[in-house]
Amino acid sequence: MTVPSSTERWLVSLGGSANNADHSSTTTPAMAPNTVTPDHLASENTHPNAGIATSLDFVEVDTGAGLASAERENVRPGSEARLRNSNIIGNSNGSTYSNMFVRSGNERLYEAYNELHSLAQDFRKPFDAPAILVVGHQTDGKSALVEALMGFQFNHVGGGTKTRRPITLHMKYNSACIEPHCFLIMEGAVETEVTLEELQEYIESENRRLEAEHDKFWAKEIVVRIEYKYCPNLTIIDTPGLISAAPGRRNASQQQAQKQVEALVRSKMEQREYIVLCLEDTADWGNATTRKFVMQVDPNLERTVIVSTKLDTRIPQFARGADVELFLHPPARLLESTILGGSPFYTSVPSGRVGISKDAVFRSNDHFREAVASREASDVAQLEKKVGRKLDAGSERSRVGVSQLRRFLEQLLQQKYFENVPSIVPLLEREHRGAAQKLDDTVAELSNLQEDRLKKRGRHFREKFIAKIHTLVQGSISASPERFGETLADEHIRGGAFLDVDGQPLPHYANLANKHMRLYGGAQYHRAMAEFRHVVGQMQCSEISREEIVNSCGVDDVHDGVNYTRTACVIAISKAKEVFEPYLYQLGFRMAHIARRMLPIGMHLLQRDGEFLNGHDLFLKKVGSIYYSFIEECEKDCIQKCLDDLKSTTRYVTWSLHNKNRAGLRSVFREQVVGGSGPAVGVASEESKKDGGRKKKSGNSSSGSDASSSDEDLGTSPQEQLVDLLEGTLWTRRLGSISEDVVAALVCRIFEGIRNFYITSVELKFNAFFLLRIFDEFPIVLREELERCYEHQLEDIFDVGVLRKHLSGRKTNLMEELDQVKKLQKKFAAIHSTLSQPARQPLASNTVLINSSAKKYATHHQRQATAV
């Protein structure tokens, strides 16, 4: 991989080189300088056994590093000779010398990014250092691959859920560490050196603890720093395995666990700095199990490396060489061509654990690494046998095996490190300013914990809160409608909908204005009142039965005649009270809901404007309690006043309210008796109906008499018509058409009068005794209540002791955060400054030496290949 010139200059100034001897590769002119592919990261070796030799360098030496004389003592007999034949152990001091420079040159950068990751995790920052995020299902071999990349076993591997917390592994190459040195990083970046057994026990104890809790998984990472002579310089995050739960209610717990794991892993993948290592356990690229999940966050897989695990079990499944070719070179219809690296990787990890028990397969980690390398060589040989040719060193061999994946990831992460340095410097500067400002604010709050200052700050906040509530009622766009607004449908769900007499929600209203808009404050209040007018204004009196009319007649205390006017009044006021009273309570609850919503909106606006009283939760709760109590009191008082009006209207019928002039009542009778379209025109009583029926039965012979009778009816005098009307409405309780229709018409007229008066009265009462009280009375009530607390219950709203403890803890955390940010600032500023300066001339010889060593190394392999 060709590193940018600024990077090379920086490494030269540190005594190293941007070019690694073993990792040397060339970039074709047509290739973009920042593009990383397996072809670029592959070795240029052309020796027939170069593949096996490349695998063996993972066993005995660090990738691209020669063994120093002190290190050669640890090589077992026979291994050194084998490595010399493969030209892995360089005979010249130049190769070892160059690697020492490269390692020392990158060490500062690796340490800086590891500390940046710890800062992001400890203080939950919205940024992070570049890292490799391993994502796969439970049976995809995630933990086994991570161990193979590390060169030793440490975690619990097997079926089921073995990882319930992400494990971050900061791996660092250290040639002096013959055995892995593990450091568990706890809160506050405190490192504790632990053995492998202690690390395993800690991870398993965390798994047991989480398994017993309600939330089975935790996004908080277990951070481990590892130094080892066989470790690559990588930061790998091993995530919990994805779960494919079976359907059905009996598997509800597994389905819940699946959702928890997916949410946890998705939140990690959303970190743009992470490179996703997507593991697929499949021989058919058309089956995208893990890839489908990863593409929810990275649709084009542009920062995702695809790895096909368990290659040793895949190869026997291929019957023809063409199947292997399709597997090694998947077309774009099966696998996205935009994946990071251009092509997938193929790995195998031998099964078995390291230990001394009879079930252990490997006696040591050296034995485990040899098995990994041997498995890689075996996979290459089987693939070449299947396809009937040698694998291409650049496009095929460089993608098979754990060592190839390890080399690719290490160089890819190193490239990400260099690319991100310029953006890290201003980011840390911004974090430093933010932490310093928070620290200053905390110190100021600690100094303001005196009684007089607390009262003064409380009064200032009180007035600002009152002003925000008034602004929301009067109208404002300060708060986001998307976050705080409610459509009419949302308002019905949270504040209750208007129900009909049967308790069923009324259908949606087609003509109600702004019903789909997200409103709050005064605008939402106005819409609710318009909905009330719309709903109640369309209410009609329900159908009146004959039994209701007869039962309403009763007997007077003076005579036993029938007073149908009183009957109509009794029926009308009873039905009006039954219909209208429930809507009053529904409207009160709705208006209280709208008013209560203004409290969190006002608090949000105060916090946004920097006028919030941070840390004083008791005081804020007291303000909220006073506000809610005031709204509840206003609701009750307003409803009671409206009930008094409804009671007065339904207690005594005033005809001037329902008939503004004589024409009103006259129209009722004209409509039912005199008009030609009424339902009972010309019919006086039940007896007249029977007489008319008898006349019709007399046949055609009586047609003349019928005509004369009709003429007589038309010539009836007004006095006779009045007598007939009185006989049908006053003297008899046998209901006729006129009696029934007149009563129904009077009831409807009285009902409509009560309804119109009720709507107007309710709207006036809510405006005057609910809405305006927020303007007029609430400021007075809030001031009086808080001043009373200042005099007698100051400790109940300002818990100074708890608050001082809270602020002191916050100050300590901010000081720790500021200290870490300062240290990282210095490190990244020095790195950035060095990258921005030209290389110093005296150190140019180091570059020549390193480059010449790399060329000698490559030339030696070419000569060997030619000799063979």
PDB file of N, CA and C in Angstrom, residues 312-360:
ATOM      1  N   ASP A 312     -12.878 -24.571   5.021  1.00  0.00           N
ATOM      2  CA  ASP A 312     -12.519 -25.986   4.944  1.00  0.00           C
ATOM      3  C   ASP A 312     -13.745 -26.879   4.819  1.00  0.00           C
ATOM      4  N   THR A 313     -14.904 -26.427   5.303  1.00  0.00           N
ATOM      5  CA  THR A 313     -16.133 -27.223   5.141  1.00  0.00           C
ATOM      6  C   THR A 313     -16.848 -26.900   3.839  1.00  0.00           C
ATOM      7  N   ARG A 314     -16.484 -25.803   3.188  1.00  0.00           N
ATOM      8  CA  ARG A 314     -17.127 -25.428   1.924  1.00  0.00           C
ATOM      9  C   ARG A 314     -16.526 -26.165   0.738  1.00  0.00           C
ATOM     10  N   ILE A 315     -15.191 -26.304   0.749  1.00  0.00           N
ATOM     11  CA  ILE A 315     -14.516 -26.858  -0.431  1.00  0.00           C
ATOM     12  C   ILE A 315     -15.039 -28.239  -0.807  1.00  0.00           C
ATOM     13  N   PRO A 316     -15.230 -29.181   0.135  1.00  0.00           N
ATOM     14  CA  PRO A 316     -15.757 -30.503  -0.272  1.00  0.00           C
ATOM     15  C   PRO A 316     -17.157 -30.454  -0.875  1.00  0.00           C
ATOM     16  N   GLN A 317     -17.890 -29.361  -0.641  1.00  0.00           N
ATOM     17  CA  GLN A 317     -19.252 -29.262  -1.173  1.00  0.00           C
ATOM     18  C   GLN A 317     -19.280 -28.938  -2.662  1.00  0.00           C
ATOM     19  N   PHE A 318     -18.167 -28.441  -3.210  1.00  0.00           N
ATOM     20  CA  PHE A 318     -18.125 -28.078  -4.618  1.00  0.00           C
ATOM     21  C   PHE A 318     -17.791 -29.299  -5.458  1.00  0.00           C
ATOM     22  N   ALA A 319     -18.661 -29.615  -6.394  1.00  0.00           N
ATOM     23  CA  ALA A 319     -18.448 -30.793  -7.249  1.00  0.00           C
ATOM     24  C   ALA A 319     -17.603 -30.458  -8.467  1.00  0.00           C
ATOM     25  N   ARG A 320     -17.614 -29.233  -8.928  1.00  0.00           N
ATOM     26  CA  ARG A 320     -16.887 -28.863 -10.141  1.00  0.00           C
ATOM     27  C   ARG A 320     -16.011 -27.649  -9.865  1.00  0.00           C
ATOM     28  N   GLY A 321     -15.015 -27.508 -10.708  1.00  0.00           N
ATOM     29  CA  GLY A 321     -14.153 -26.351 -10.593  1.00  0.00           C
ATOM     30  C   GLY A 321     -14.883 -25.059 -10.888  1.00  0.00           C
ATOM     31  N   ALA A 322     -15.913 -25.123 -11.755  1.00  0.00           N
ATOM     32  CA  ALA A 322     -16.682 -23.921 -12.074  1.00  0.00           C
ATOM     33  C   ALA A 322     -17.411 -23.388 -10.854  1.00  0.00           C
ATOM     34  N   ASP A 323     -17.837 -24.321  -9.971  1.00  0.00           N
ATOM     35  CA  ASP A 323     -18.498 -23.871  -8.747  1.00  0.00           C
ATOM     36  C   ASP A 323     -17.529 -23.108  -7.851  1.00  0.00           C
ATOM     37  N   VAL A 324     -16.285 -23.581  -7.795  1.00  0.00           N
ATOM     38  CA  VAL A 324     -15.274 -22.890  -6.998  1.00  0.00           C
ATOM     39  C   VAL A 324     -14.969 -21.513  -7.590  1.00  0.00           C
ATOM     40  N   GLU A 325     -14.873 -21.470  -8.939  1.00  0.00           N
ATOM     41  CA  GLU A 325     -14.618 -20.193  -9.598  1.00  0.00           C
ATOM     42  C   GLU A 325     -15.736 -19.193  -9.293  1.00  0.00           C
ATOM     43  N   LEU A 326     -16.986 -19.659  -9.312  1.00  0.00           N
ATOM     44  CA  LEU A 326     -18.115 -18.782  -9.008  1.00  0.00           C
ATOM     45  C   LEU A 326     -18.069 -18.317  -7.565  1.00  0.00           C
ATOM     46  N   PHE A 327     -17.598 -19.195  -6.681  1.00  0.00           N
ATOM     47  CA  PHE A 327     -17.506 -18.849  -5.267  1.00  0.00           C
ATOM     48  C   PHE A 327     -16.385 -17.842  -5.020  1.00  0.00           C
ATOM     49  N   LEU A 328     -15.269 -18.009  -5.713  1.00  0.00           N
ATOM     50  CA  LEU A 328     -14.142 -17.106  -5.532  1.00  0.00           C
ATOM     51  C   LEU A 328     -14.352 -15.773  -6.246  1.00  0.00           C
ATOM     52  N   HIS A 329     -15.108 -15.783  -7.334  1.00  0.00           N
ATOM     53  CA  HIS A 329     -15.349 -14.569  -8.116  1.00  0.00           C
ATOM     54  C   HIS A 329     -16.851 -14.372  -8.286  1.00  0.00           C
ATOM     55  N   PRO A 330     -17.567 -14.023  -7.232  1.00  0.00           N
ATOM     56  CA  PRO A 330     -19.023 -13.871  -7.344  1.00  0.00           C
ATOM     57  C   PRO A 330     -19.376 -12.704  -8.251  1.00  0.00           C
ATOM     58  N   PRO A 331     -20.345 -12.866  -9.139  1.00  0.00           N
ATOM     59  CA  PRO A 331     -20.752 -11.755 -10.011  1.00  0.00           C
ATOM     60  C   PRO A 331     -21.530 -10.708  -9.218  1.00  0.00           C
ATOM     61  N   ALA A 332     -21.732  -9.565  -9.863  1.00  0.00           N
ATOM     62  CA  ALA A 332     -22.402  -8.444  -9.198  1.00  0.00           C
ATOM     63  C   ALA A 332     -23.850  -8.761  -8.854  1.00  0.00           C
ATOM     64  N   ARG A 333     -24.466  -9.706  -9.572  1.00  0.00           N
ATOM     65  CA  ARG A 333     -25.852 -10.044  -9.265  1.00  0.00           C
ATOM     66  C   ARG A 333     -25.979 -10.816  -7.955  1.00  0.00           C
ATOM     67  N   LEU A 334     -24.871 -11.421  -7.494  1.00  0.00           N
ATOM     68  CA  LEU A 334     -24.897 -12.181  -6.246  1.00  0.00           C
ATOM     69  C   LEU A 334     -24.266 -11.420  -5.089  1.00  0.00           C
ATOM     70  N   LEU A 335     -23.260 -10.605  -5.376  1.00  0.00           N
ATOM     71  CA  LEU A 335     -22.554  -9.896  -4.326  1.00  0.00           C
ATOM     72  C   LEU A 335     -22.225  -8.492  -4.824  1.00  0.00           C
ATOM     73  N   GLU A 336     -22.487  -7.510  -3.985  1.00  0.00           N
ATOM     74  CA  GLU A 336     -22.276  -6.129  -4.372  1.00  0.00           C
ATOM     75  C   GLU A 336     -20.820  -5.883  -4.728  1.00  0.00           C
ATOM     76  N   SER A 337     -20.598  -5.233  -5.855  1.00  0.00           N
ATOM     77  CA  SER A 337     -19.231  -4.949  -6.301  1.00  0.00           C
ATOM     78  C   SER A 337     -18.607  -3.786  -5.557  1.00  0.00           C
ATOM     79  N   THR A 338     -19.398  -3.098  -4.735  1.00  0.00           N
ATOM     80  CA  THR A 338     -18.896  -1.922  -4.016  1.00  0.00           C
ATOM     81  C   THR A 338     -18.358  -2.258  -2.633  1.00  0.00           C
ATOM     82  N   ILE A 339     -18.224  -3.547  -2.297  1.00  0.00           N
ATOM     83  CA  ILE A 339     -17.743  -3.900  -0.962  1.00  0.00           C
ATOM     84  C   ILE A 339     -16.307  -3.418  -0.788  1.00  0.00           C
ATOM     85  N   LEU A 340     -15.957  -3.147   0.446  1.00  0.00           N
ATOM     86  CA  LEU A 340     -14.622  -2.669   0.763  1.00  0.00           C
ATOM     87  C   LEU A 340     -13.606  -3.763   0.441  1.00  0.00           C
ATOM     88  N   GLY A 341     -12.603  -3.411  -0.363  1.00  0.00           N
ATOM     89  CA  GLY A 341     -11.614  -4.395  -0.790  1.00  0.00           C
ATOM     90  C   GLY A 341     -11.916  -4.992  -2.136  1.00  0.00           C
ATOM     91  N   GLY A 342     -13.133  -4.815  -2.629  1.00  0.00           N
ATOM     92  CA  GLY A 342     -13.488  -5.294  -3.962  1.00  0.00           C
ATOM     93  C   GLY A 342     -13.946  -6.726  -4.025  1.00  0.00           C
ATOM     94  N   SER A 343     -13.493  -7.592  -3.111  1.00  0.00           N
ATOM     95  CA  SER A 343     -13.839  -9.022  -3.134  1.00  0.00           C
ATOM     96  C   SER A 343     -13.878  -9.535  -1.704  1.00  0.00           C
ATOM     97  N   PRO A 344     -14.555 -10.645  -1.489  1.00  0.00           N
ATOM     98  CA  PRO A 344     -14.609 -11.219  -0.140  1.00  0.00           C
ATOM     99  C   PRO A 344     -13.322 -11.948   0.223  1.00  0.00           C
ATOM    100  N   PHE A 345     -13.174 -12.220   1.509  1.00  0.00           N
ATOM    101  CA  PHE A 345     -12.073 -13.034   2.019  1.00  0.00           C
ATOM    102  C   PHE A 345     -12.619 -14.395   2.430  1.00  0.00           C
ATOM    103  N   TYR A 346     -11.706 -15.387   2.504  1.00  0.00           N
ATOM    104  CA  TYR A 346     -12.091 -16.767   2.815  1.00  0.00           C
ATOM    105  C   TYR A 346     -11.148 -17.271   3.900  1.00  0.00           C
ATOM    106  N   THR A 347     -11.722 -17.702   5.018  1.00  0.00           N
ATOM    107  CA  THR A 347     -10.897 -18.123   6.156  1.00  0.00           C
ATOM    108  C   THR A 347     -11.378 -19.452   6.703  1.00  0.00           C
ATOM    109  N   SER A 348     -10.453 -20.125   7.377  1.00  0.00           N
ATOM    110  CA  SER A 348     -10.751 -21.349   8.126  1.00  0.00           C
ATOM    111  C   SER A 348      -9.996 -21.284   9.438  1.00  0.00           C
ATOM    112  N   VAL A 349     -10.644 -21.690  10.505  1.00  0.00           N
ATOM    113  CA  VAL A 349     -10.018 -21.754  11.819  1.00  0.00           C
ATOM    114  C   VAL A 349     -10.214 -23.168  12.347  1.00  0.00           C
ATOM    115  N   PRO A 350      -9.138 -23.848  12.681  1.00  0.00           N
ATOM    116  CA  PRO A 350      -9.286 -25.225  13.184  1.00  0.00           C
ATOM    117  C   PRO A 350     -10.050 -25.237  14.495  1.00  0.00           C
ATOM    118  N   SER A 351     -10.886 -26.231  14.657  1.00  0.00           N
ATOM    119  CA  SER A 351     -11.668 -26.356  15.886  1.00  0.00           C
ATOM    120  C   SER A 351     -10.817 -26.947  16.987  1.00  0.00           C
ATOM    121  N   GLY A 352     -11.186 -26.646  18.216  1.00  0.00           N
ATOM    122  CA  GLY A 352     -10.453 -27.155  19.363  1.00  0.00           C
ATOM    123  C   GLY A 352      -9.948 -26.026  20.232  1.00  0.00           C
ATOM    124  N   ARG A 353      -9.728 -26.348  21.511  1.00  0.00           N
ATOM    125  CA  ARG A 353      -9.285 -25.349  22.470  1.00  0.00           C
ATOM    126  C   ARG A 353      -7.874 -25.660  22.947  1.00  0.00           C
ATOM    127  N   VAL A 354      -7.216 -24.614  23.434  1.00  0.00           N
ATOM    128  CA  VAL A 354      -5.877 -24.742  24.000  1.00  0.00           C
ATOM    129  C   VAL A 354      -5.991 -25.101  25.472  1.00  0.00           C
ATOM    130  N   GLY A 355      -5.204 -26.081  25.916  1.00  0.00           N
ATOM    131  CA  GLY A 355      -5.229 -26.462  27.316  1.00  0.00           C
ATOM    132  C   GLY A 355      -4.480 -27.751  27.556  1.00  0.00           C
ATOM    133  N   ILE A 356      -4.527 -28.181  28.805  1.00  0.00           N
ATOM    134  CA  ILE A 356      -3.830 -29.409  29.183  1.00  0.00           C
ATOM    135  C   ILE A 356      -4.805 -30.537  29.515  1.00  0.00           C
ATOM    136  N   SER A 357      -6.097 -30.262  29.419  1.00  0.00           N
ATOM    137  CA  SER A 357      -7.075 -31.311  29.714  1.00  0.00           C
ATOM    138  C   SER A 357      -7.132 -32.306  28.558  1.00  0.00           C
ATOM    139  N   LYS A 358      -7.803 -33.401  28.793  1.00  0.00           N
ATOM    140  CA  LYS A 358      -7.875 -34.439  27.766  1.00  0.00           C
ATOM    141  C   LYS A 358      -8.729 -33.997  26.581  1.00  0.00           C
ATOM    142  N   ASP A 359      -9.628 -33.035  26.807  1.00  0.00           N
ATOM    143  CA  ASP A 359     -10.464 -32.545  25.712  1.00  0.00           C
ATOM    144  C   ASP A 359      -9.765 -31.487  24.872  1.00  0.00           C
ATOM    145  N   ALA A 360      -8.643 -30.966  25.353  1.00  0.00           N
ATOM    146  CA  ALA A 360      -7.945 -29.910  24.629  1.00  0.00           C
ATOM    147  C   ALA A 360      -7.285 -30.486  23.386  1.00  0.00           C
TER     148      ALA A 360
END
